[in-house]
Tab-separated table of C-alpha atoms in Angstrom:
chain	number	residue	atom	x	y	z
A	1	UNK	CA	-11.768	44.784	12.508
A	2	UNK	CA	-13.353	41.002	12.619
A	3	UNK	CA	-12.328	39.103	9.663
A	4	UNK	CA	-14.965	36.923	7.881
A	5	UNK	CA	-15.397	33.258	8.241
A	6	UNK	CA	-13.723	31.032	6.531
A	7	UNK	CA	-15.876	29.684	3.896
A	8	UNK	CA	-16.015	25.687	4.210
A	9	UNK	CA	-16.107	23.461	0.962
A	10	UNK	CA	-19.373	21.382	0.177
A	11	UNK	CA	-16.978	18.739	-0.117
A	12	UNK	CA	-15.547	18.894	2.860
A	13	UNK	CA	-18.931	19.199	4.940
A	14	UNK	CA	-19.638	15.868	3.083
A	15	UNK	CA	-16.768	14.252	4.123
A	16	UNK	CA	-17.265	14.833	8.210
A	17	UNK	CA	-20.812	13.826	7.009
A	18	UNK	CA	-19.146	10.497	6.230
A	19	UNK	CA	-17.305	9.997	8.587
A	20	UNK	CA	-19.809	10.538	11.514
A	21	UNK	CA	-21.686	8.246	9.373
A	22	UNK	CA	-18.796	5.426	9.825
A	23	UNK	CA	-18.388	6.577	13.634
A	24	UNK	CA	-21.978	5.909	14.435
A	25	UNK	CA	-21.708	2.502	12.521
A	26	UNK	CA	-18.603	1.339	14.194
A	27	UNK	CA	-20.014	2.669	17.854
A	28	UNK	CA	-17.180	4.883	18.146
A	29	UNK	CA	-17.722	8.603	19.736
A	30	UNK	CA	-14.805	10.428	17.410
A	31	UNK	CA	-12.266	9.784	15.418
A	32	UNK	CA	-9.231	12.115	16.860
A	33	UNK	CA	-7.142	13.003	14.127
A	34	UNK	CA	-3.382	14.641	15.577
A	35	UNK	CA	-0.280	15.296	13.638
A	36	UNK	CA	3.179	17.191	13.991
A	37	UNK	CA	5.248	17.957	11.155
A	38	UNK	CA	3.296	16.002	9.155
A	39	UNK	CA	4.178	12.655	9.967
A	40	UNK	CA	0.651	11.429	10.247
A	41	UNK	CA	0.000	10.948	6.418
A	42	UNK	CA	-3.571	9.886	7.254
A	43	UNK	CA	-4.455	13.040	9.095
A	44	UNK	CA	-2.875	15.434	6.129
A	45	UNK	CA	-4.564	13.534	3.618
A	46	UNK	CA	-8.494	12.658	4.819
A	47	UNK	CA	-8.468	15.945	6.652
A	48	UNK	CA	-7.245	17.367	2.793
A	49	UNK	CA	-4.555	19.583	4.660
A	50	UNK	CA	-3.680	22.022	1.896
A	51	UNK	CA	0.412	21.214	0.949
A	52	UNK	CA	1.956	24.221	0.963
A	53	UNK	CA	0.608	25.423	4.816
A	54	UNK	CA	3.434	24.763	7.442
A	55	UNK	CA	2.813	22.319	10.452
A	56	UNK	CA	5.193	23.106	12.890
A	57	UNK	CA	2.789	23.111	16.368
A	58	UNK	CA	0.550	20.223	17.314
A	59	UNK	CA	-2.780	20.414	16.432
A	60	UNK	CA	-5.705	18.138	16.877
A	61	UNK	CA	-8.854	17.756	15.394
A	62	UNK	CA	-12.272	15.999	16.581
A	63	UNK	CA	-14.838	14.549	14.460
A	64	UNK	CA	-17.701	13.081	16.925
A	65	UNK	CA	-20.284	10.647	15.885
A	66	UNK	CA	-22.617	13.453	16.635
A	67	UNK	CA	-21.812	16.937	16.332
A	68	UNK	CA	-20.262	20.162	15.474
A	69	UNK	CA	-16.198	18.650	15.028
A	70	UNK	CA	-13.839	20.898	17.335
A	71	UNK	CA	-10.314	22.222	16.237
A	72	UNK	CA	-7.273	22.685	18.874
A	73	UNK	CA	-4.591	24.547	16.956
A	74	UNK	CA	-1.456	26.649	18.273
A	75	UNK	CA	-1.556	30.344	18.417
A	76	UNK	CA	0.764	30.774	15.166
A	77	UNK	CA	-0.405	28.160	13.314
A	78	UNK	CA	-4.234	28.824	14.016
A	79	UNK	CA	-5.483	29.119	10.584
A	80	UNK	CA	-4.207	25.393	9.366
A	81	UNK	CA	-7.610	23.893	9.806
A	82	UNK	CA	-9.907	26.861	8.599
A	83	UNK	CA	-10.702	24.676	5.315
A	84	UNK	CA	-13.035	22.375	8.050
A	85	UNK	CA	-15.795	23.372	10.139
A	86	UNK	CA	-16.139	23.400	13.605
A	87	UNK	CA	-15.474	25.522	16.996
A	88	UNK	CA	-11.738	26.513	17.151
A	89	UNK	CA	-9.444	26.298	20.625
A	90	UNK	CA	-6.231	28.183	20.178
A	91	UNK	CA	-3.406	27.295	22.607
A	92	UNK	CA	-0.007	28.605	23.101
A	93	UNK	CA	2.106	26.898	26.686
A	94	UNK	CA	1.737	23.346	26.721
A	95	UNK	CA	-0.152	24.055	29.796
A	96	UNK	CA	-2.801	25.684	27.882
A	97	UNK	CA	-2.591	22.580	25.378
A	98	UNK	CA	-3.268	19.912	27.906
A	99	UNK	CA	-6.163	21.876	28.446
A	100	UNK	CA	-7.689	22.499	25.586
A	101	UNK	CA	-7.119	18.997	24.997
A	102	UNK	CA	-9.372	17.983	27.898
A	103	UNK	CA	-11.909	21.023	26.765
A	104	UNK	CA	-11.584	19.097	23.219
A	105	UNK	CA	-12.721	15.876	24.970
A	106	UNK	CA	-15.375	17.014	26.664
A	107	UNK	CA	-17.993	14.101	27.099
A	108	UNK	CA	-16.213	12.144	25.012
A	109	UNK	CA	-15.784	8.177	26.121
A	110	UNK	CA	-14.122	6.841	23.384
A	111	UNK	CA	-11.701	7.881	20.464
A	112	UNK	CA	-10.773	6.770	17.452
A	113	UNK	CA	-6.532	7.693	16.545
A	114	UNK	CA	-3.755	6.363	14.557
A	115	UNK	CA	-2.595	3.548	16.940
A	116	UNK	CA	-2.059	0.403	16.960
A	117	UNK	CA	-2.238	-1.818	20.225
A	118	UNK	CA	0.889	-3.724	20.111
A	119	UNK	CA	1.891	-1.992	17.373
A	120	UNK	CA	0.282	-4.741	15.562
A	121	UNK	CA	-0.016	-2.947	12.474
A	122	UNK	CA	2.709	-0.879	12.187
A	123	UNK	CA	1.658	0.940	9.144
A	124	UNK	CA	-1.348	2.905	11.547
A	125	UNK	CA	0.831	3.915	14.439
A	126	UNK	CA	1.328	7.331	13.302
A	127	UNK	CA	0.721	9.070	16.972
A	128	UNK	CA	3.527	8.907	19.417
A	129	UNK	CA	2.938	6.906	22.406
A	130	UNK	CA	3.154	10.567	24.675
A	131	UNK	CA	0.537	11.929	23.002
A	132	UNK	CA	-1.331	8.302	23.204
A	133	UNK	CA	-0.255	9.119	27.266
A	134	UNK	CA	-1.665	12.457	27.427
A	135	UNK	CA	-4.944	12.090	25.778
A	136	UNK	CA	-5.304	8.938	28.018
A	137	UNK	CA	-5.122	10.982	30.938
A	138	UNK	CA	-8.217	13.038	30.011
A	139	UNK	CA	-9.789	10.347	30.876
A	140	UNK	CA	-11.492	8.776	27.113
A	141	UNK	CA	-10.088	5.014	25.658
A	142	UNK	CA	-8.096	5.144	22.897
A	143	UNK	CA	-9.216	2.136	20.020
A	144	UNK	CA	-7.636	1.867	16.622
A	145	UNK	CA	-8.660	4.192	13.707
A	146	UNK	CA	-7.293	1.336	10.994
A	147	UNK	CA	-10.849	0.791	9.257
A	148	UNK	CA	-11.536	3.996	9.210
A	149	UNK	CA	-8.198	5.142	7.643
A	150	UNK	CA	-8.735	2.309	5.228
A	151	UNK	CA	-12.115	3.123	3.941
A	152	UNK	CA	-11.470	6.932	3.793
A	153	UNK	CA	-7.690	6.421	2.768
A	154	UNK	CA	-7.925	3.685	0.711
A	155	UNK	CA	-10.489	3.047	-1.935
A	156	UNK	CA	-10.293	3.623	-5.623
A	157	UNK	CA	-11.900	5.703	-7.897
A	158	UNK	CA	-13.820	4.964	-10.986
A	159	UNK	CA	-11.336	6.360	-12.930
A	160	UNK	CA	-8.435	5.069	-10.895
A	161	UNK	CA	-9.578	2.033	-11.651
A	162	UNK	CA	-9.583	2.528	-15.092
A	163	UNK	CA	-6.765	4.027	-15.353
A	164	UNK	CA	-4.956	1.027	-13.133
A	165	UNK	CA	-6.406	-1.544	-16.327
A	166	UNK	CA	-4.657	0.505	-18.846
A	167	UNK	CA	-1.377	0.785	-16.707
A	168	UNK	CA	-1.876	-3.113	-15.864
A	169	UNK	CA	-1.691	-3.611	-20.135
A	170	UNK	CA	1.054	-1.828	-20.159
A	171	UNK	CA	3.434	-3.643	-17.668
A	172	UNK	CA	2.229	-6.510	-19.451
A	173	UNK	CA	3.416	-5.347	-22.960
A	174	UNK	CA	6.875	-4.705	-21.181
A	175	UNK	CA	7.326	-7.689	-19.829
A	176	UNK	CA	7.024	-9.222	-23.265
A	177	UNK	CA	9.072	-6.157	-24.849
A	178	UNK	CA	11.788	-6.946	-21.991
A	179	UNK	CA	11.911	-10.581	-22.258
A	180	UNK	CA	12.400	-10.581	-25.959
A	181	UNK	CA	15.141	-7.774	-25.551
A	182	UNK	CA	17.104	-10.044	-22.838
A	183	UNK	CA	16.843	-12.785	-25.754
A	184	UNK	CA	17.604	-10.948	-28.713
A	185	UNK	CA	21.225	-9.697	-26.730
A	186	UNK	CA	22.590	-13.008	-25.443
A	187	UNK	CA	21.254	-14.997	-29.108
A	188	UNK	CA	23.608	-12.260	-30.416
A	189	UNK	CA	26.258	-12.561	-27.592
A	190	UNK	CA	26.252	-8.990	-26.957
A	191	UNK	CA	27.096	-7.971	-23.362
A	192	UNK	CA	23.899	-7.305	-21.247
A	193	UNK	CA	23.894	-6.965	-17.437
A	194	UNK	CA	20.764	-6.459	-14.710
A	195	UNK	CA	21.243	-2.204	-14.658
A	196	UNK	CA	20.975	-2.392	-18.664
A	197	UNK	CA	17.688	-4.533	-18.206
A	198	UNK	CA	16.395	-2.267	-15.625
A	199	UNK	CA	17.055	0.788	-17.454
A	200	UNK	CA	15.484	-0.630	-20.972
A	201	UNK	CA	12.317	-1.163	-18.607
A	202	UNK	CA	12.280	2.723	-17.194
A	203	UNK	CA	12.762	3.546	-20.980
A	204	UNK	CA	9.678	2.033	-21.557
A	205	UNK	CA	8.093	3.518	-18.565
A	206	UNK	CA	8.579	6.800	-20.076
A	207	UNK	CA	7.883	6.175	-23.579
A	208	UNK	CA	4.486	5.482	-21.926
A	209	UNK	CA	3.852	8.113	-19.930
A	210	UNK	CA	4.303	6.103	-16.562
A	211	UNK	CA	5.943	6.987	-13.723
A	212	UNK	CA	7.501	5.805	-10.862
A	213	UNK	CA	8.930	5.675	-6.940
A	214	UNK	CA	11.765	4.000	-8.052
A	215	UNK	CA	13.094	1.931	-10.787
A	216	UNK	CA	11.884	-1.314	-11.519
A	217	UNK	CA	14.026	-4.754	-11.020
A	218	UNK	CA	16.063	-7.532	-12.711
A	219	UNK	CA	17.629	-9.745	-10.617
A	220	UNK	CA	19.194	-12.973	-11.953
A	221	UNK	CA	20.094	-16.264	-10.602
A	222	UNK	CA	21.556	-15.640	-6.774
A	223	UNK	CA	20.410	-12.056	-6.568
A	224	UNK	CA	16.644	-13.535	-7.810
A	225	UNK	CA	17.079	-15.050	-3.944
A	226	UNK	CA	17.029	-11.705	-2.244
A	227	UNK	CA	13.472	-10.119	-2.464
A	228	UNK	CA	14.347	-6.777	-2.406
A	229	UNK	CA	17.502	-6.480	-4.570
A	230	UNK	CA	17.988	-3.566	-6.840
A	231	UNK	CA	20.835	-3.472	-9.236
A	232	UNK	CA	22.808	-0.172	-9.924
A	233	UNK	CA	24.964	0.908	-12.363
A	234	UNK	CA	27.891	0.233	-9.985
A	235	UNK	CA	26.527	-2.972	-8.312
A	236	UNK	CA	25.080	-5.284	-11.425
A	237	UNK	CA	25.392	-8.899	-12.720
A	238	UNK	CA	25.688	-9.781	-16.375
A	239	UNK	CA	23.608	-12.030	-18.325
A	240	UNK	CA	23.906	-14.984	-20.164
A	241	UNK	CA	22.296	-18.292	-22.002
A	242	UNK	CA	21.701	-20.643	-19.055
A	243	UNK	CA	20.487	-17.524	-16.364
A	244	UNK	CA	17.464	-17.476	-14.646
A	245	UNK	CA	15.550	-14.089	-14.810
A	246	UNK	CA	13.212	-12.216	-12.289
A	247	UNK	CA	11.828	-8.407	-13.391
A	248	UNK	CA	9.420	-7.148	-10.876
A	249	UNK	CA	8.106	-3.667	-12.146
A	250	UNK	CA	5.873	-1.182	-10.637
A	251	UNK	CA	4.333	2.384	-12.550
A	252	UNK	CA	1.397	4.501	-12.518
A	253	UNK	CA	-0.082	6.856	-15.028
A	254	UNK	CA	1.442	10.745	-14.338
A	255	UNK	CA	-1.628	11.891	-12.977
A	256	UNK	CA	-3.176	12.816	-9.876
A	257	UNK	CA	-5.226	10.008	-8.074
A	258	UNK	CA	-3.792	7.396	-10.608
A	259	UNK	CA	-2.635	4.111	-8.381
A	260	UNK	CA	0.143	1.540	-9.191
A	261	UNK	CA	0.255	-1.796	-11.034
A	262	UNK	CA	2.774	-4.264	-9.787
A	263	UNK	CA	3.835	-7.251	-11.151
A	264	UNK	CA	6.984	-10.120	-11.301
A	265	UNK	CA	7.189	-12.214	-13.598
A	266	UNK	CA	10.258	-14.834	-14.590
A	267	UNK	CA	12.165	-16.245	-17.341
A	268	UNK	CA	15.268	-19.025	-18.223
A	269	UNK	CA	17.610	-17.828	-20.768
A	270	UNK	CA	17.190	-21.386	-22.953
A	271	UNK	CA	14.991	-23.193	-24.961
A	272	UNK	CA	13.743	-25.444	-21.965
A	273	UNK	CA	13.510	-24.495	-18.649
A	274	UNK	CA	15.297	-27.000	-15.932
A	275	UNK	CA	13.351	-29.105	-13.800
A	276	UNK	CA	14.539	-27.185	-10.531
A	277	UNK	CA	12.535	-24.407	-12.019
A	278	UNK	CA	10.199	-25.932	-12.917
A	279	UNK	CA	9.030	-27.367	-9.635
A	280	UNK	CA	9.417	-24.079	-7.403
A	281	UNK	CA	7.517	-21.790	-9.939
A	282	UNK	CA	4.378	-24.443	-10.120
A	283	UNK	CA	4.399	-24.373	-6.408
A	284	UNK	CA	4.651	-20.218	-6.086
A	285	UNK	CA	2.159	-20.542	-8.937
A	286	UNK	CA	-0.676	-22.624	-6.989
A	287	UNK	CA	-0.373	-20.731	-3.712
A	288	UNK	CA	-0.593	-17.269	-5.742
A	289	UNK	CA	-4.321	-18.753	-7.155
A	290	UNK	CA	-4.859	-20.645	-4.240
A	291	UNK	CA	-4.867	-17.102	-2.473
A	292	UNK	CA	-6.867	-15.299	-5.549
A	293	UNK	CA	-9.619	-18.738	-5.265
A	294	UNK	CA	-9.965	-18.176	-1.784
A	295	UNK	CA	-10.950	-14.571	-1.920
A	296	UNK	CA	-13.364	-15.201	-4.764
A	297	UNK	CA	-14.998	-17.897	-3.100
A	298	UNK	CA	-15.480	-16.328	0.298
A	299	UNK	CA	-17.453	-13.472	-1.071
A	300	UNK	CA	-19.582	-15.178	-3.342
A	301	UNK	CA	-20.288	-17.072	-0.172
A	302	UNK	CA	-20.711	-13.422	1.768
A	303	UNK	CA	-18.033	-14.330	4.170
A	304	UNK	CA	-15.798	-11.304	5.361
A	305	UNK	CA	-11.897	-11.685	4.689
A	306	UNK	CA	-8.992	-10.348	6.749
A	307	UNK	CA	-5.794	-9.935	5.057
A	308	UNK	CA	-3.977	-12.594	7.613
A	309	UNK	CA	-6.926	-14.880	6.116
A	310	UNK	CA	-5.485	-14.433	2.535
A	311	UNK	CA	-1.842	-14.880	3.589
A	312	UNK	CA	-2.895	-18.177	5.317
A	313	UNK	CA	-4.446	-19.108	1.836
A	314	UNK	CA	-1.475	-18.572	0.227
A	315	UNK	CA	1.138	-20.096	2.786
A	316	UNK	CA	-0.547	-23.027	3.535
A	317	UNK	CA	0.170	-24.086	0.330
A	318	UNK	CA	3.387	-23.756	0.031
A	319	UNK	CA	3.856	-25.420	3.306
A	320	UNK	CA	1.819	-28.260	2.765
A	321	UNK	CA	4.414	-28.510	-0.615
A	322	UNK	CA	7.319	-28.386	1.520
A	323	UNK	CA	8.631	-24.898	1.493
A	324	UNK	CA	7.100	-22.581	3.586
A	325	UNK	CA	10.496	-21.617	5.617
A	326	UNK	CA	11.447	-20.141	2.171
A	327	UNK	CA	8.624	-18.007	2.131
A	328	UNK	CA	9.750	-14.951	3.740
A	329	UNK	CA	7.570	-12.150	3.384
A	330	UNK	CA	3.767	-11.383	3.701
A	331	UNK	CA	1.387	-12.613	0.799
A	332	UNK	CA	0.677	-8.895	-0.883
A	333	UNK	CA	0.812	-5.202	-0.402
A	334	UNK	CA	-2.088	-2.427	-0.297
A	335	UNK	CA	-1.719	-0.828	-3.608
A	336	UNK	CA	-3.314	2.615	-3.883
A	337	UNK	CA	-1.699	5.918	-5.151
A	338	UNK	CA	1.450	4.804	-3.000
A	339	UNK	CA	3.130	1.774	-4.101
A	340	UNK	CA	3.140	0.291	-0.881
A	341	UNK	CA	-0.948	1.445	0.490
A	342	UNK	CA	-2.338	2.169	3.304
A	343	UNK	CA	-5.496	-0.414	3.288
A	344	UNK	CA	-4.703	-4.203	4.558
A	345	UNK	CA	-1.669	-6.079	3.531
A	346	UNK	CA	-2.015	-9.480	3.180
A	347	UNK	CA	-0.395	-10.495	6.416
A	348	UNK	CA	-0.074	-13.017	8.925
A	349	UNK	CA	3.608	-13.663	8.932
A	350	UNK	CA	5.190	-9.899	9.567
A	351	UNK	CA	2.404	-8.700	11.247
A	352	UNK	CA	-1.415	-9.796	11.775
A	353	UNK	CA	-3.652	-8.099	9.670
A	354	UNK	CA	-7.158	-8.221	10.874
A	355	UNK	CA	-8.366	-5.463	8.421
A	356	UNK	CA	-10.842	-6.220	6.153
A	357	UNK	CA	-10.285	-6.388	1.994
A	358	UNK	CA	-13.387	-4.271	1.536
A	359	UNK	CA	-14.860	-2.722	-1.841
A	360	UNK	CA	-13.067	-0.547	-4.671
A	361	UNK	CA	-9.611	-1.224	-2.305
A	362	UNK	CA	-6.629	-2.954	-4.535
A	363	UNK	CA	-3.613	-4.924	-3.100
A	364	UNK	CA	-1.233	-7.537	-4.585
A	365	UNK	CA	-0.959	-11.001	-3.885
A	366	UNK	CA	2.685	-12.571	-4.769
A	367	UNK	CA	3.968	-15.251	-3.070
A	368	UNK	CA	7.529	-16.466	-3.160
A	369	UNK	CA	9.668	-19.357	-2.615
A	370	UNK	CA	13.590	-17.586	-1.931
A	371	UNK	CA	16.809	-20.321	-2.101
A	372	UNK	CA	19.705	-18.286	-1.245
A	373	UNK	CA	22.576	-18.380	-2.993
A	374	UNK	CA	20.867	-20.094	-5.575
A	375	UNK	CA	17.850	-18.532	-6.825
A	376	UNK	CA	14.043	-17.381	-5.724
A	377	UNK	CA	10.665	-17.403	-7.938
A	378	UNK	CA	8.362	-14.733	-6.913
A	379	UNK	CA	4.712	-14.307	-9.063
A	380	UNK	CA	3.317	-11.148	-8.354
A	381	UNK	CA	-0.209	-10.345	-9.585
A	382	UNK	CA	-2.599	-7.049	-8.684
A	383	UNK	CA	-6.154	-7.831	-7.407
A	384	UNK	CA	-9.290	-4.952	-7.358
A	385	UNK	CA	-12.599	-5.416	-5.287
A	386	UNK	CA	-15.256	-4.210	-6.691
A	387	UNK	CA	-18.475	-2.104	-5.218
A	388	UNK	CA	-20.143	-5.849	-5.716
A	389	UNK	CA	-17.295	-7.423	-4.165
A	390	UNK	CA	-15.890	-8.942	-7.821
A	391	UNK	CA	-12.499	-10.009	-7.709
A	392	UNK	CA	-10.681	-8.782	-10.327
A	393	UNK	CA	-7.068	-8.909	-12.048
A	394	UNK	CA	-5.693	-6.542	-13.753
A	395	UNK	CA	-3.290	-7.357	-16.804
A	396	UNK	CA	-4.454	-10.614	-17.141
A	397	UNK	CA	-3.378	-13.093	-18.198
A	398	UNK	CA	-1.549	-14.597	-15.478
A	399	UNK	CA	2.109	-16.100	-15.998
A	400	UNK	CA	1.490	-19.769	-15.890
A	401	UNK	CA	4.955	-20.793	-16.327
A	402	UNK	CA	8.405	-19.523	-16.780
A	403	UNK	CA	8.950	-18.385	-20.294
A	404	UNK	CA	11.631	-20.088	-22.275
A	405	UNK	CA	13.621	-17.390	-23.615
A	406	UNK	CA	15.695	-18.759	-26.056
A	407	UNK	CA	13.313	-20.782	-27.936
């Protein structure tokens, strides 16, 4: 007995609608998507692979600027793709494979995938460099699918924007909340250590509704010099009058499509801060707006920015002040429902990022001076574009300087 079509989604016929769209604008014949054990995030979640189906065999699947798309799936796993439209190829050998792959191609010049040439962007190389080898050999060129992925993987909602300026209040009010904890203890002389700081903040996380990839940070003095510290409840440092403090804290709302807010801000446990502070935090300070100023003013001047051109903002800065071996990380992070996005970084150090910052995309910029073994400043602020190309930040206000904490 046949069995019926699989009914396809409005939604989904819109999507491939969209995408052809973005094909034909970029000149590219197809966008290629491929995955394995799902290890190709961007393939599971633009092609809206349902979560609970298993994705064992190798399948492919070919959106063409023009077109009815075309499916390549293995003989037990042939229903995975039913959800989209187009013809269906079943294979089984890996003989049969190659060619349905080169069926799959058919008159196809040139594809879009999840590579990166160089592995210049490491965050879009999601296809192994065999399967790069074997779809070569049919004969199309292979470009990179990192706009694409960015402007169908990447861009907020209305309401996750929203939703991001409540979340961004909220960090705010527990920064305060935090700070004037860390005060109250050590004016009291009450032990206090970085785990009981980072564990007041995930209390306030959840007293909020907010949630989390992992728990945020407090890192004092020394530790403050290593950007990615994390204190534990075995591995800690206490606190005391005199200490300089760094909380970096990251949450979302507990909600489907909700996307992070991720801040640092610092403190100096006395009624003045010291000079040495002073100085690094005004310079971290200036190349964090520097950064910001250079994004606003290049769209209201209709330029187009790369996220190496915002990094250069930023870095030149603290260069020209003197520092920029201490800066040892990129300018900012793609910020979307994952902490760490998958739309362009603000990078010209790590890697080069020639993406564009286009509309309703959010990232963070926070540059950092690091002196090991004596202490780092990091000032982390979230930035949204808007549809008009608005440059906005979230939780305002900014930290302007370091906050006294014993006054």
């Amino acid at each position: 007995m046949k069995t019926a079509d699989p009914i396809i989604a409005p939604a989904a016929l819109n999507k491939i609608r969209a995408i052809q769209s973005a094909l034909q604008e970029n000149k590219i014949d197809a966008w290629l998507f491929y995955d394995f054990w799902k290890r190709n995030e961007f393939a599971q979640r633009i092609l809206e692979l349902p979560r609970h189906v298993l994705n064992t065999r190798r399948f492919f699947y070919l959106i063409p600027a023009r077109g009815e798309p075309r499916k390549l799936v293995h003989s037990i796993e042939r229903w995975n793709l039913d959800h989209l439209p187009g013809e269906k190829v079943i294979y089984l050998s890996w003989q049969s494979l190659e060619t349905g792959l080169k069926k799959t191609l058919s008159g196809i010049r040139t594809v879009a995938m999840e590579y990166s040439p160089g592995n210049a962007i490491p965050y879009i190389s999601k296809v192994d460099g065999g399967t790069i080898e074997m779809v070569r050999r049919t004969g199309v060129e292979i470009v990179s699918s990192m706009n694409l992925a960015q402007f169908f993987e990447s861009r907020w909602t209305e309401e996750a924007y929203l939703d991001n300026l409540d979340t961004a209040a909220v960090l705010h009010s527990i920064v305060n909340k935090t700070f004037l904890f860390i005060g109250e203890k050590v004016k009291r002389k009450e032990p206090l250590n970085e785990y009981d700081v980072q564990q007041f903040m995930a209390g306030r996380f959840q007293d909020n509704g907010l949630v989390t990839m992992e728990a945020p940070n407090c890192s004092v003095n020394a530790n403050s010099g290593n950007p990615h510290y994390e204190p534990t409840k075995e591995v800690h440092t206490d606190i005391k009058a005199g200490d300089f403090v760094l909380l970096d804290l990251w949450a979302k709302k507990n909600k489907p499509g909700a996307t992070y807010n991720d801040i640092t801000w610092v403190g100096y446990l006395g009624s003045s801060v010291p000079e040495k502070y002073v100085k690094i935090f005004e310079i971290v300070r200036d190349a964090r707006d520097a950064a910001l100023n250079f994004l606003r003013k290049s769209f209201s001047e209709k330029k187009s920015v790369r996220g190496c051109d915002v990094d250069d903002a930023a870095r030149a800065l603290i260069t020209e002040r003197g520092y920029g071996e201490y800066f040892i990380h990129r300018t900012g992070h793609s910020i979307t429902e994952d902490l760490h996005g998958s739309g362009a970084n603000m990078d010209n150090l790590e890697t080069r990022d020639e993406r564009a910052v286009i509309p309703e995309t959010g990232f963070s910029i926070e540059p950092g001076i690091y002196l090991m073994g004596e202490f780092g400043i990091r000032s982390e602020i979230n930035v949204f574009v808007s549809k008009d190309y608005e440059v906005i930040v979230p939780g305002e206000p900014r930290q302007q300087e370091i906050v006294a904490l014993l006054k």
